[in-house]
Every structure is written in structure tokens, then in C-alpha cells.
GROMACS .gro file of C-alpha atoms in nm:
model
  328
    1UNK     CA    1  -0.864  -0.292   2.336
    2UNK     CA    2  -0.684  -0.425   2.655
    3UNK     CA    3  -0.406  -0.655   2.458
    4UNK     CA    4  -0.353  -0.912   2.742
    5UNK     CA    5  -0.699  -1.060   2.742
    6UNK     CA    6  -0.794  -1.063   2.378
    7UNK     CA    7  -0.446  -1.270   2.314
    8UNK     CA    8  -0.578  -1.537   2.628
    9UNK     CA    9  -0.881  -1.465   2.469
   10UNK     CA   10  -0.789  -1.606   2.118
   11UNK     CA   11  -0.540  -1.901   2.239
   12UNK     CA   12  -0.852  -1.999   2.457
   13UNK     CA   13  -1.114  -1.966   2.209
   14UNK     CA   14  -0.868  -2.125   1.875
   15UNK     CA   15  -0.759  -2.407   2.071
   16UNK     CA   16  -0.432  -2.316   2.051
   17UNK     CA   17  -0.345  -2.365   2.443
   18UNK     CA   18  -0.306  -2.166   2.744
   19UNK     CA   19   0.022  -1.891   2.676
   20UNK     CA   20   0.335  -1.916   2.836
   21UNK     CA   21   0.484  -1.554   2.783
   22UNK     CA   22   0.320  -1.236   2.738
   23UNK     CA   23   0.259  -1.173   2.365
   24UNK     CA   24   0.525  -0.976   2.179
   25UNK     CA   25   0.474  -0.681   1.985
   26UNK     CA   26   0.714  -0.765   1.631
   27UNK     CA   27   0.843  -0.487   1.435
   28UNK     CA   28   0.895  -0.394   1.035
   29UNK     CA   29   0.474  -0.385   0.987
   30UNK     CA   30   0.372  -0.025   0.842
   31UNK     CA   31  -0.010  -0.117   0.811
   32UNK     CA   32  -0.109  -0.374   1.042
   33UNK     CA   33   0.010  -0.520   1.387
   34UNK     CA   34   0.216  -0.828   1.444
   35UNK     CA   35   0.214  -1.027   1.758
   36UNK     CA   36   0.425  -1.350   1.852
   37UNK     CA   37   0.269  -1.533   2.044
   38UNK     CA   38   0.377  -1.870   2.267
   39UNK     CA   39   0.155  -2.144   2.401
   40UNK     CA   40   0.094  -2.427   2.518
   41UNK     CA   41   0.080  -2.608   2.211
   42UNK     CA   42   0.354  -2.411   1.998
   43UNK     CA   43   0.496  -2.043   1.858
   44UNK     CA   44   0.258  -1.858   1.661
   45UNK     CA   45   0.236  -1.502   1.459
   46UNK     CA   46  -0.104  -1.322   1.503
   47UNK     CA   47  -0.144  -1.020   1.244
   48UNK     CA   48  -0.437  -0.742   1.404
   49UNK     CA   49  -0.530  -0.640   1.081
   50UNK     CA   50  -0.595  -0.205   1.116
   51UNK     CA   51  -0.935  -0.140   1.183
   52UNK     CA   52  -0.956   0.188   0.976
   53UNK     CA   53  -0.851  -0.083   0.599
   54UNK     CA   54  -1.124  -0.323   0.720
   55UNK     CA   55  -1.365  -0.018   0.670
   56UNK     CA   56  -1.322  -0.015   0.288
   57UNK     CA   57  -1.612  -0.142   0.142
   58UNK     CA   58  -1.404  -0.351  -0.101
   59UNK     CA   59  -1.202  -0.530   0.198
   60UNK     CA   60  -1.343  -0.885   0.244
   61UNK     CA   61  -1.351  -0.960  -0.139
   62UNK     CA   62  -1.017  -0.845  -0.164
   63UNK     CA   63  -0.922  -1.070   0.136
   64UNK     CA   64  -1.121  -1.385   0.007
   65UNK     CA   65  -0.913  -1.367  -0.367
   66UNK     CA   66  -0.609  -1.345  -0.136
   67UNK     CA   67  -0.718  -1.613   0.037
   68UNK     CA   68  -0.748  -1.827  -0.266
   69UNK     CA   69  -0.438  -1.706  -0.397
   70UNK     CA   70  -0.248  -1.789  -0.118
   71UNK     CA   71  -0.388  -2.159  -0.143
   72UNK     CA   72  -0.263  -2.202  -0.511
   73UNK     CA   73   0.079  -2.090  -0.456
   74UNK     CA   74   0.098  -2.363  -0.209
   75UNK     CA   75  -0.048  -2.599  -0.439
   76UNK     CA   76   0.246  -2.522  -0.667
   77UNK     CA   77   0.521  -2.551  -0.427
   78UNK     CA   78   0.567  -2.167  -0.367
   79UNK     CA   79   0.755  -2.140  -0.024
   80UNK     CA   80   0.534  -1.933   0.128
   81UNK     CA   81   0.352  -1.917   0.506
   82UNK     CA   82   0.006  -1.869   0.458
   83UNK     CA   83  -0.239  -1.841   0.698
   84UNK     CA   84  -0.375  -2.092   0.951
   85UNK     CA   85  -0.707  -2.204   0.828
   86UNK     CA   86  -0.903  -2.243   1.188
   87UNK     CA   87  -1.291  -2.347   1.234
   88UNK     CA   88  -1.314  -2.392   0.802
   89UNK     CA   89  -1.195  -1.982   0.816
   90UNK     CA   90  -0.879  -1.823   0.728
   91UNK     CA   91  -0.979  -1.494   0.862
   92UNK     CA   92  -1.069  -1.492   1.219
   93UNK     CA   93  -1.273  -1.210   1.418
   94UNK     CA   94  -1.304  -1.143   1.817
   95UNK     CA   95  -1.448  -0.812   1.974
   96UNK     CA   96  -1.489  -0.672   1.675
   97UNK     CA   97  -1.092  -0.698   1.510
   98UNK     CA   98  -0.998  -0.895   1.261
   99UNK     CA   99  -0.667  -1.131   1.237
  100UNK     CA  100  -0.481  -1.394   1.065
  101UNK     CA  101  -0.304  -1.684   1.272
  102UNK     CA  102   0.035  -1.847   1.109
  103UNK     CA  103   0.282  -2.071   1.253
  104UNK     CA  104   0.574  -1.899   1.374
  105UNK     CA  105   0.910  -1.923   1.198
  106UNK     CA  106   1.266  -1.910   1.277
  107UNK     CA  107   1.360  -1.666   0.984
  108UNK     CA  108   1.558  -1.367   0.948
  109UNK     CA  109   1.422  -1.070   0.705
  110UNK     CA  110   1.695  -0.854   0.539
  111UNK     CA  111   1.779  -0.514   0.640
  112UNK     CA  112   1.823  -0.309   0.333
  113UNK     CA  113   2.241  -0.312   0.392
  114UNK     CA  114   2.227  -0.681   0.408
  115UNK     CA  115   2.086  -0.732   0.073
  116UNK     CA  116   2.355  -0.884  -0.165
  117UNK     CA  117   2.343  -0.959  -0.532
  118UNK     CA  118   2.270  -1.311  -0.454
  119UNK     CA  119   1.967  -1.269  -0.260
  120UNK     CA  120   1.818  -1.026  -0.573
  121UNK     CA  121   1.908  -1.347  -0.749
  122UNK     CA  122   1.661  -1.526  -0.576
  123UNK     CA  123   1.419  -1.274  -0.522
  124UNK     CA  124   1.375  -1.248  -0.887
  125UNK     CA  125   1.332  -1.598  -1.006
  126UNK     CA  126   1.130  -1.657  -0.706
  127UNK     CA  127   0.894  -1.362  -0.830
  128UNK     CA  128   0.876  -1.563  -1.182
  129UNK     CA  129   0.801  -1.874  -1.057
  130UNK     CA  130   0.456  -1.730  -0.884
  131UNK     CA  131   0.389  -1.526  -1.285
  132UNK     CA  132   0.425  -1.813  -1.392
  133UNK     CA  133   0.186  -2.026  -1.232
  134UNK     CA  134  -0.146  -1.899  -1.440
  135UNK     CA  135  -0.153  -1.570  -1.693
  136UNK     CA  136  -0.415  -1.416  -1.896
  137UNK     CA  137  -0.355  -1.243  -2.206
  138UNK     CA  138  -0.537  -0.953  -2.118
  139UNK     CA  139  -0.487  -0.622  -1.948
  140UNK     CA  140  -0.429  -0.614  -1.587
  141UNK     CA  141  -0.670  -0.436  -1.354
  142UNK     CA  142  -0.429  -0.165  -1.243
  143UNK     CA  143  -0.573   0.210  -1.127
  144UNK     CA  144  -0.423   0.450  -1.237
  145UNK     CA  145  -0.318   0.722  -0.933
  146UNK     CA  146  -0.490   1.024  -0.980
  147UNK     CA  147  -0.442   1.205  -0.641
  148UNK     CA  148  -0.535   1.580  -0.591
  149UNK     CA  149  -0.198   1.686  -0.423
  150UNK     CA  150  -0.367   2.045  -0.461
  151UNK     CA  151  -0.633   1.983  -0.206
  152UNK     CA  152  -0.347   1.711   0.056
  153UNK     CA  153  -0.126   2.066   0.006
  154UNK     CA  154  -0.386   2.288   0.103
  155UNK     CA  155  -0.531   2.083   0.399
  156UNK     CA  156  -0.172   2.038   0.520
  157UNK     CA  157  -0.128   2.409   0.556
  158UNK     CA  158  -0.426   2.370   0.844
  159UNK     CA  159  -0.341   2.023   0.961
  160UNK     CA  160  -0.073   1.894   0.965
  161UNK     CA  161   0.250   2.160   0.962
  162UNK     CA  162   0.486   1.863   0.982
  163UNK     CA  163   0.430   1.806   0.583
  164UNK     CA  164   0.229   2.090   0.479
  165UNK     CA  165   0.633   2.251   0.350
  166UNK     CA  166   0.734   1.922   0.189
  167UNK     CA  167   0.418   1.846  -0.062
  168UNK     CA  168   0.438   2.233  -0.102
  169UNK     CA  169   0.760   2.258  -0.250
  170UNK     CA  170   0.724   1.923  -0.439
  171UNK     CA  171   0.391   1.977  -0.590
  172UNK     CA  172   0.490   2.026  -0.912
  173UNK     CA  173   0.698   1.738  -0.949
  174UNK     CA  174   0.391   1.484  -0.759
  175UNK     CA  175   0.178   1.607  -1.075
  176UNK     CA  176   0.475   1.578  -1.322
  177UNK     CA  177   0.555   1.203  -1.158
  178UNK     CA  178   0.173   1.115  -1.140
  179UNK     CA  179   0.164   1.152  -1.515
  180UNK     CA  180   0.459   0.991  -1.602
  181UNK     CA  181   0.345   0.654  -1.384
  182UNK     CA  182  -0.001   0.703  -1.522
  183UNK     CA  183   0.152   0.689  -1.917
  184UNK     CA  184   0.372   0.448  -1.850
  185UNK     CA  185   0.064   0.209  -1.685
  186UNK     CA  186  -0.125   0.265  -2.047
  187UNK     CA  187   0.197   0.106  -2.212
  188UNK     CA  188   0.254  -0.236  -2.010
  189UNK     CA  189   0.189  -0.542  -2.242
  190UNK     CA  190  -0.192  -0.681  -2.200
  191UNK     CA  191  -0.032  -0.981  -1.976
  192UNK     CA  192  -0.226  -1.061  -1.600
  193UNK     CA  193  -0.095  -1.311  -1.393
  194UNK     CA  194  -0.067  -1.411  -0.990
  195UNK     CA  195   0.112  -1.100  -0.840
  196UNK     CA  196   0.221  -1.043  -0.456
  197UNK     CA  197   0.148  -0.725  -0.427
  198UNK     CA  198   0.413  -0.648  -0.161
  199UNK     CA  199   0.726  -0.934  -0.198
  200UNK     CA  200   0.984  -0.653  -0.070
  201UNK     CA  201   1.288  -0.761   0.155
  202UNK     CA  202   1.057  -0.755   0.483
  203UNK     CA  203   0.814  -1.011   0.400
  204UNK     CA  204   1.068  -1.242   0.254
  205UNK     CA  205   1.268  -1.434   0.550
  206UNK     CA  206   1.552  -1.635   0.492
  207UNK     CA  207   1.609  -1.946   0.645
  208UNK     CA  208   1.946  -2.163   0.579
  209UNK     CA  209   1.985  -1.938   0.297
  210UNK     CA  210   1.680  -1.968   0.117
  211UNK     CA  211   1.345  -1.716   0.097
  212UNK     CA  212   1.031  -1.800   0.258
  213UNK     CA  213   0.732  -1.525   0.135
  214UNK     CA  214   0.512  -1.399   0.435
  215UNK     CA  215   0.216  -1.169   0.478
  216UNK     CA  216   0.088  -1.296   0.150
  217UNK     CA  217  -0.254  -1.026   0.214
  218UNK     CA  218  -0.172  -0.836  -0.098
  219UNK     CA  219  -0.171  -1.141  -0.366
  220UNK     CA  220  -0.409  -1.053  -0.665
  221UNK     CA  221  -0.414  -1.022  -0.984
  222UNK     CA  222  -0.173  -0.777  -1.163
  223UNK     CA  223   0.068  -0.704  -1.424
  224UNK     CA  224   0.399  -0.915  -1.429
  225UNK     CA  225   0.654  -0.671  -1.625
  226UNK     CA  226   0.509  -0.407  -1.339
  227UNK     CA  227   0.566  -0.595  -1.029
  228UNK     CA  228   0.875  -0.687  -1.149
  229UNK     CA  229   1.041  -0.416  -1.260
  230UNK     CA  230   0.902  -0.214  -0.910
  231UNK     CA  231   1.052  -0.493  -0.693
  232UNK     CA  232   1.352  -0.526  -0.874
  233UNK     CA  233   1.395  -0.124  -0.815
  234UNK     CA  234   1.290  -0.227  -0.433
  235UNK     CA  235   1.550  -0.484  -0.378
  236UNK     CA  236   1.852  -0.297  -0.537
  237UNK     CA  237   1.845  -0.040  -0.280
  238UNK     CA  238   1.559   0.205  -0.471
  239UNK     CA  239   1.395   0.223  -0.138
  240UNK     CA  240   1.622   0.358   0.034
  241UNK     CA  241   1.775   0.635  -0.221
  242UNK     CA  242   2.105   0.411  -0.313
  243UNK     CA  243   2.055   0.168  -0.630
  244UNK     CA  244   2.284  -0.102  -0.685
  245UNK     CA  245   2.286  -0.141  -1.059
  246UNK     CA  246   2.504  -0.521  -0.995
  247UNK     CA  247   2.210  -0.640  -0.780
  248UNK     CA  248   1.962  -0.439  -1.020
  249UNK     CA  249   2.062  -0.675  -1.320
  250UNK     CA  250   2.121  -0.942  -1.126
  251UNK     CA  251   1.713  -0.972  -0.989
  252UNK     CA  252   1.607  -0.876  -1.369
  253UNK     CA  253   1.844  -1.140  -1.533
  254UNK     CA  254   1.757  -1.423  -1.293
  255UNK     CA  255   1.388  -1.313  -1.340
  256UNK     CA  256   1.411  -1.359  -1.711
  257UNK     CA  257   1.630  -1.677  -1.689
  258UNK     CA  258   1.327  -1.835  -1.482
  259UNK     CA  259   1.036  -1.665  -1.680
  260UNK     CA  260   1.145  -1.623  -2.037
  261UNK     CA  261   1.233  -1.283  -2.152
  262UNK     CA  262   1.018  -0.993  -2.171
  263UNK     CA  263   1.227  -0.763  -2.405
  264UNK     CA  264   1.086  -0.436  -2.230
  265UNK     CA  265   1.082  -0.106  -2.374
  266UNK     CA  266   1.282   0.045  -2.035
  267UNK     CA  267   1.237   0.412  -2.177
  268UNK     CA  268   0.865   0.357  -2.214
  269UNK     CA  269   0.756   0.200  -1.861
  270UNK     CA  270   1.037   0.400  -1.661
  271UNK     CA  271   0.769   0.577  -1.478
  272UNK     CA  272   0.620   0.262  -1.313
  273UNK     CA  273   0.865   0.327  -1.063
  274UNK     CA  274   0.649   0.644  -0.889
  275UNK     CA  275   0.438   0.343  -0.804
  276UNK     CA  276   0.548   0.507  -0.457
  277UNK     CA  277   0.296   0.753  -0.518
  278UNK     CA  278   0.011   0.569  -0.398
  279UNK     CA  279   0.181   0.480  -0.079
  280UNK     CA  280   0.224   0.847  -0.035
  281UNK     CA  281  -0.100   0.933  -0.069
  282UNK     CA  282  -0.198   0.688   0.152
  283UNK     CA  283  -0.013   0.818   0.383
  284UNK     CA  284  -0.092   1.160   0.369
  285UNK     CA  285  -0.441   1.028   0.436
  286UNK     CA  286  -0.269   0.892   0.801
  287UNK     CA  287  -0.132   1.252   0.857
  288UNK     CA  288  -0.439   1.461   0.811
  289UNK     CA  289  -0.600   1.191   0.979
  290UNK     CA  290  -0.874   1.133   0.703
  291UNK     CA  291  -0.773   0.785   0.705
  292UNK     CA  292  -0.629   0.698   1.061
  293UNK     CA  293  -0.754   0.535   1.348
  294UNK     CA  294  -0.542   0.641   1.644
  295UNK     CA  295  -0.243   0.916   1.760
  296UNK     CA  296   0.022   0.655   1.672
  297UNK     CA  297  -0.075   0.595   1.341
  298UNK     CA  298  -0.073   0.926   1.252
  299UNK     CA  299   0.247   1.009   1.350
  300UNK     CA  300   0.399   0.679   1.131
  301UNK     CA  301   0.179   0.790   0.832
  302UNK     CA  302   0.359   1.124   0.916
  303UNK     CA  303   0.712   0.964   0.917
  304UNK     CA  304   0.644   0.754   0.601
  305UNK     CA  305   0.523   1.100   0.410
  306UNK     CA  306   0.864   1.205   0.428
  307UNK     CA  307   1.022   0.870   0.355
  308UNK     CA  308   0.840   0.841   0.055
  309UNK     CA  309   0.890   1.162  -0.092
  310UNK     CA  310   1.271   1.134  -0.073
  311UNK     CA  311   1.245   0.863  -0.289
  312UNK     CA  312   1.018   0.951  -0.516
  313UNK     CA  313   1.264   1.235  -0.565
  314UNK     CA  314   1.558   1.001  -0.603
  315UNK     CA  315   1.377   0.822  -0.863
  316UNK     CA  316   1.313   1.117  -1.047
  317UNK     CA  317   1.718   1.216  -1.023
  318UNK     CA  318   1.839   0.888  -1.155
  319UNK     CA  319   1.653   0.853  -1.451
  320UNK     CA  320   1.943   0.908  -1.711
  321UNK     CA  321   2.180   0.642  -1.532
  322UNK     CA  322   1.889   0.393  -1.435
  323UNK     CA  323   1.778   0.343  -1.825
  324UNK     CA  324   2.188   0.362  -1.922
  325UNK     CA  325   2.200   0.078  -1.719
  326UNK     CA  326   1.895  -0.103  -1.806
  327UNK     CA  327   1.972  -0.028  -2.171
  328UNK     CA  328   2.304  -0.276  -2.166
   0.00000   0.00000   0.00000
């Protein structure tokens, strides 16, 4: 797709005036494509959604709750950016690719060794304010991961040599971790609400000190003592293999100030946290290309393979201390 002309293209077509820079690629995405864009008429954020996701036969429906979703967070006040609605649609389509239009703002998103106790703070009873909005009292809809790391280590070997040593030597413990996230799933309190699906420290800008919540694609429906104990793993530094227990408590206390406490069982749901599997299989899916539209792609599903597996295996390392330090 030649770039240049589908972005005059769009600004042409969406009324949104004639551009007055070339459109700039923005970094941090791992699954779609960000573009700023600046016209005539204003600064604007255009997300190419990847053509291999809007292949899933589930996609638009998925999309359309999001959608709605997105609408009734603004209704309750929820600082969020959601999408420009444009010609009664939300999603937009030209030559075949899919997008989302937003206005463009002047926010910073954290780098991981930015993060400070005081932004898990508001992380986490921003996170309750959205559970709190609507909840069911009944299960959530949650898969559970049941990936055949026999046959990803197998085609590897043929495939892929870059990872094929990696999910060999850690096969055991993707089976051992698999389990433990699947029993821990069965054991989450029957309790859906509004979840974001993917409120980590690069979709949250900050703007005169306060969070803003973009790419708001993932919202559904989900399970609130999950999402929050995952993102409050994500924010203290789980993500990138160095937990800060003082930022740890301090997302799960202001979470429970906001939202009312959920007196969790921390032994018993521990292995939510190899939620990371899924994104690893995903991934692998990039590598062997059985999921993957194009030569870059591959190579970042190859990169996040590793990522992912080093903290998987970090998780798995820190189990005594982590549930010490949940425990008090």
C-alpha cells in the first residue's frame, strides 16, 4: 500500500483537510500501526489496524462491543480518547484496510523506568472506577490457554531457528505455567464487569500529571480481580523482569480504596499472572509466520517471543517473595 496517497486519500475523503506534513510513523504499537497525522483543519492519530487480526472471523463483533464500550466510559466521565465517530461509523475502511481516527493529544506515555509509586496510584483507582461502572454476578467469559507448545517446538526446529532453542528448553515449564494460569482462571470469583483489556503504561498518557486511557480496542467484558491483579503485576515493573513491591501495593491498595475490597485468596489466583502466555503464543504464530502478514512482522513477533518468555520465567522465579508480599 503506497502510504503517501492513502493518508491524502483519507484527509480528502473524511473531510479532515488537505495535510501539511508528511504523516508520521509513531512508535510503542506491537499489533497495529499508528500514524500522526497534520492538516488543514487540526492534529490527528490514525491507527491501520493489521490486516492479518481483521481476518478472524470474530473481529467486527468484537470491534462493535468495543465500540459501545468505549461510548459508556465516556458517558461516565472515564478520561479516555475514543475514537472519532465519522459518516455515523467509528470504524472506517479505504482500499481494503481498516482504521480508527482520534484527535491527537499532547501526552507523554511512561517508559517502564519512569513509573513511580504515584502513578500505580492512579493507575489502580483509575482501573476501579471503569469495574465499577456496571458488573454482573456471573462468571466472566475468559478462555482458558490451551496451546500445543509440542507442535510451536517442533515447527520451530524447521522454521524458525531463532526460537526453535528457547521454547525447547522451556517446554516443560510453558505446560507447567499453562496449568497453573488455567487453575487459577477456574478459581476467580463469578464477578464480570467493563474491562480494558490492555490499560498498561503505553496506552495511558499523562498530561499535567494526570492519565488519559488510549487505544481503548480491547474493552470487553472480563473478570475484575483478573485484570487487576495482571495490571497491577504490569505496572510494578513485572514486564520488564524487576517488580517493585512499594508500587505493587501501592496500585492494589488504591484499587481497593476506590472499588471496595476484594479479600483475594493471593495463593490461589497466583497463576493469573502467565496471562503472558497467550501473548506468546500469539507471537509464535508471527514467527512461524502462521499468523503474519509481512517480513517485518515476523521479525517483531520474533523479538517479542523472547521478551515474553523471560518474563514468564521471572514470574515463575518470584513466586515465594511475590505472595510474601501480597500476604502483608
Amino acid at each position: 500500500m503506497d502510504k503517501h496517497n492513502f493518508f491524502h486519500g483519507i484527509a480528502e475523503e473524511l473531510s479532515m483537510g488537505a495535510l501539511t506534513a508528511p504523516a508520521e510513523r509513531v512508535t510503542g504499537g506491537y499489533l497495529h500501526e499508528m500514524y500522526k497525522l497534520e492538516t488543514a483543519s487540526g492534529k490527528y492519530a490514525v491507527k491501520l489496524l493489521n490486516p492479518v487480526i481483521m481476518k478472524r472471523p470474530d473481529v467486527f463483533e468484537n470491534y462493535r462491543r468495543a465500540e459501545l464500550l468505549e461510548k459508556e466510559l465516556c458517558e461516565n466521565k472515564i478520561p479516555v480518547i475514543p475514537a472519532m465517530e465519522i459518516n455515523g461509523c467509528k470504524m472506517q475502511c479505504k482500499d481494503g484496510q481498516y482504521f480508527y481516527v482520534f484527535h491527537w493529544i499532547e501526552g507523554k506515555a511512561l517508559a517502564w523506568d519512569e513509573i513511580k509509586a504515584e502513578h500505580c496510584r492512579e493507575a489502580g483507582a483509575l482501573l476501579a472506577r471503569i469495574h465499577k461502572i456496571r458488573q454482573v454476578k456471573e462468571p466472566s467469559d475468559i478462555k482458558e490457554i490451551c496451546a500445543d507448545w509440542d507442535f510451536y517446538v517442533t515447527a520451530a526446529d524447521t522454521e524458525c531457528r531463532e526460537i526453535a532453542g528457547e521454547l525447547e528448553k522451556n517446554r516443560d515449564l510453558l505446560y507447567y505455567c499453562q496449568e497453573q494460569y488455567n487453575s487459577a482462571l477456574r478459581l476467580l470469583p463469578p464477578v464480570s464487569c467493563i474491562c480494558d483489556g490492555d490499560m498498561d503504561c503505553k496506552n495511558v498518557l499523562w498530561t499535567d500529571g494526570k492519565p488519559v486511557i488510549i487505544d481503548l480496542e480491547c474493552l470487553d467484558y472480563g473478570n475484575p480481580l483478573s485484570e487487576m491483579f495482571q495490571l497491577g503485576l504490569s505496572w510494578s515493573g513485572g514486564t520488564v523482569c524487576s517488580m517493585n513491591y512499594e508500587s505493587l501495593n501501592a496500585f492494589i491498595s488504591a484499587y481497593k480504596k476506590e472499588y471496595g475490597d476484594l479479600n483475594p485468596n493471593w495463593n490461589a489466583i497466583y497463576g493469573i499472572g502467565f496471562s503472558w502466555l497467550d501473548w506468546l503464543e500469539y507471537n509464535v504464530k508471527r514467527a512461524l509466520r502462521i499468523e503474519c502478514g509481512s517480513e517485518e512482522e515476523r521479525k517483531l513477533g520474533i523479538g517479542q517471543v523472547h521478551e515474553t518468555l523471560r518474563r514468564i520465567i521471572y514470574y515463575h522465579t518470584i513466586k515465594d517473595e511475590l505472595l510474601k508480599q501480597l500476604s502483608n
